């Protein structure tokens, strides 16, 4: 039995080398049978280590498809006193392929006021 959310994320503020704390995060899945609309799966906020490890219940069964994770970065920048930034939010769209639904997906976001990068973590 799984002991963690099948999808997790982590925000690191690379401009200061610290975790991105209290960043609101939203997880959605693309519903191709409903006019390609996004359906909400989960909402959360990063913890003191910049992580959200409880987005979905550990028993949640992923399905193959297109997913979107949105990080509300403007809220984070305001909380740390940064008033000049380029991305008010970051959306990372990724695919879970057929046959890969039982894998764990970790979405790291390396963030600075004028850039970001991501990759598939472990």
Coordinates of C-alpha atoms in Angstrom, one line a residue:
X1 CA 0.0 0.0 0.0
X2 CA 1.3 3.5 -0.9
X3 CA 2.3 5.7 2.0
X4 CA 2.6 9.1 0.1
X5 CA 0.7 11.1 -2.4
X6 CA 1.3 9.7 -5.9
X7 CA 2.1 13.3 -7.0
X8 CA 4.2 15.6 -4.9
X9 CA 6.0 18.9 -5.5
X10 CA 8.8 21.1 -4.1
X11 CA 9.6 24.8 -4.6
X12 CA 13.1 26.1 -4.1
X13 CA 13.7 29.9 -4.3
X14 CA 17.0 29.8 -6.2
X15 CA 17.5 33.6 -5.8
X16 CA 18.2 33.0 -2.1
X17 CA 18.8 29.2 -1.8
X18 CA 15.8 28.6 0.5
X19 CA 12.6 26.7 0.3
X20 CA 9.6 28.4 -1.2
X21 CA 7.3 28.4 1.8
X22 CA 3.5 28.8 1.7
X23 CA 3.2 28.7 -2.1
X24 CA -0.4 27.8 -3.1
X25 CA -0.5 24.8 -5.5
X26 CA -3.3 23.5 -7.6
X27 CA -3.4 20.1 -9.4
X28 CA -5.7 19.5 -12.3
X29 CA -6.3 16.8 -14.9
X30 CA -7.4 17.4 -18.5
X31 CA -10.8 16.0 -19.2
X32 CA -10.8 15.1 -22.9
X33 CA -14.4 13.8 -22.8
X34 CA -15.7 17.2 -21.5
X35 CA -14.4 19.6 -24.2
X36 CA -10.8 19.5 -23.0
X37 CA -11.6 21.3 -19.8
X38 CA -9.4 21.1 -16.7
X39 CA -10.9 19.3 -13.6
X40 CA -9.6 20.1 -10.2
X41 CA -7.9 17.2 -8.3
X42 CA -6.3 18.9 -5.3
X43 CA -5.1 22.1 -3.7
X44 CA -2.4 22.6 -1.2
X45 CA 0.4 24.9 0.0
X46 CA 4.1 24.3 0.4
X47 CA 5.3 23.6 3.9
X48 CA 8.3 25.1 5.7
X49 CA 10.6 22.9 3.6
X50 CA 8.9 24.1 0.3
X51 CA 7.2 20.7 -0.2
X52 CA 3.6 19.5 -0.7
X53 CA 3.6 15.8 0.1
X54 CA -0.1 15.4 0.8
X55 CA -1.8 16.7 -2.4
X56 CA -3.6 13.4 -3.0
X57 CA -4.5 10.6 -0.6
X58 CA -1.9 7.8 -0.9
X59 CA -4.6 5.4 -2.1
X60 CA -5.5 7.7 -5.0
X61 CA -5.2 5.8 -8.3
X62 CA -3.8 7.9 -11.1
X63 CA -5.1 7.5 -14.6
X64 CA -3.2 8.1 -17.8
X65 CA -3.6 11.6 -19.1
X66 CA -2.5 15.2 -19.1
X67 CA -2.0 16.9 -15.8
X68 CA -1.4 20.6 -14.8
X69 CA 0.2 21.9 -11.7
X70 CA -0.2 25.6 -11.0
X71 CA 2.0 27.4 -8.5
X72 CA 0.7 30.8 -7.4
X73 CA 4.1 32.5 -7.3
X74 CA 2.8 36.1 -6.9
X75 CA 1.5 35.1 -3.5
X76 CA 5.0 33.8 -2.6
X77 CA 6.8 36.9 -3.9
X78 CA 4.5 39.2 -2.0
X79 CA 5.1 37.2 1.2
X80 CA 8.9 37.7 0.9
X81 CA 8.8 41.3 -0.1
X82 CA 9.6 40.9 -3.8
X83 CA 7.7 43.5 -5.8
X84 CA 9.3 43.0 -9.2
X85 CA 8.9 39.6 -10.8
X86 CA 8.0 38.2 -14.3
X87 CA 5.8 35.2 -13.6
X88 CA 2.7 35.7 -11.4
X89 CA 2.1 32.0 -11.6
X90 CA 3.8 29.0 -13.1
X91 CA 1.9 26.1 -14.8
X92 CA 3.7 22.8 -15.4
X93 CA 1.8 20.5 -17.7
X94 CA 2.9 16.9 -17.7
X95 CA 1.7 13.5 -19.0
X96 CA 1.2 10.2 -17.3
X97 CA 1.5 7.6 -19.9
X98 CA -0.6 4.5 -20.1
X99 CA 1.1 1.8 -18.0
X100 CA 2.8 4.3 -15.8
X101 CA -0.1 5.2 -13.5
X102 CA 1.4 3.4 -10.5
X103 CA 4.7 5.4 -10.6
X104 CA 5.3 8.3 -8.2
X105 CA 5.6 11.8 -9.8
X106 CA 7.5 14.5 -8.1
X107 CA 7.4 18.0 -9.7
X108 CA 10.2 20.4 -8.4
X109 CA 10.1 24.1 -9.2
X110 CA 13.3 26.1 -9.1
X111 CA 12.1 29.7 -8.9
X112 CA 13.6 33.2 -9.1
X113 CA 11.9 36.5 -9.8
X114 CA 12.6 36.4 -13.6
X115 CA 12.9 32.7 -14.4
X116 CA 12.0 29.2 -13.4
X117 CA 12.9 25.6 -14.3
X118 CA 11.5 22.2 -13.6
X119 CA 12.2 18.5 -14.2
X120 CA 10.8 15.2 -13.2
X121 CA 12.1 14.4 -9.8
X122 CA 12.0 11.2 -7.8

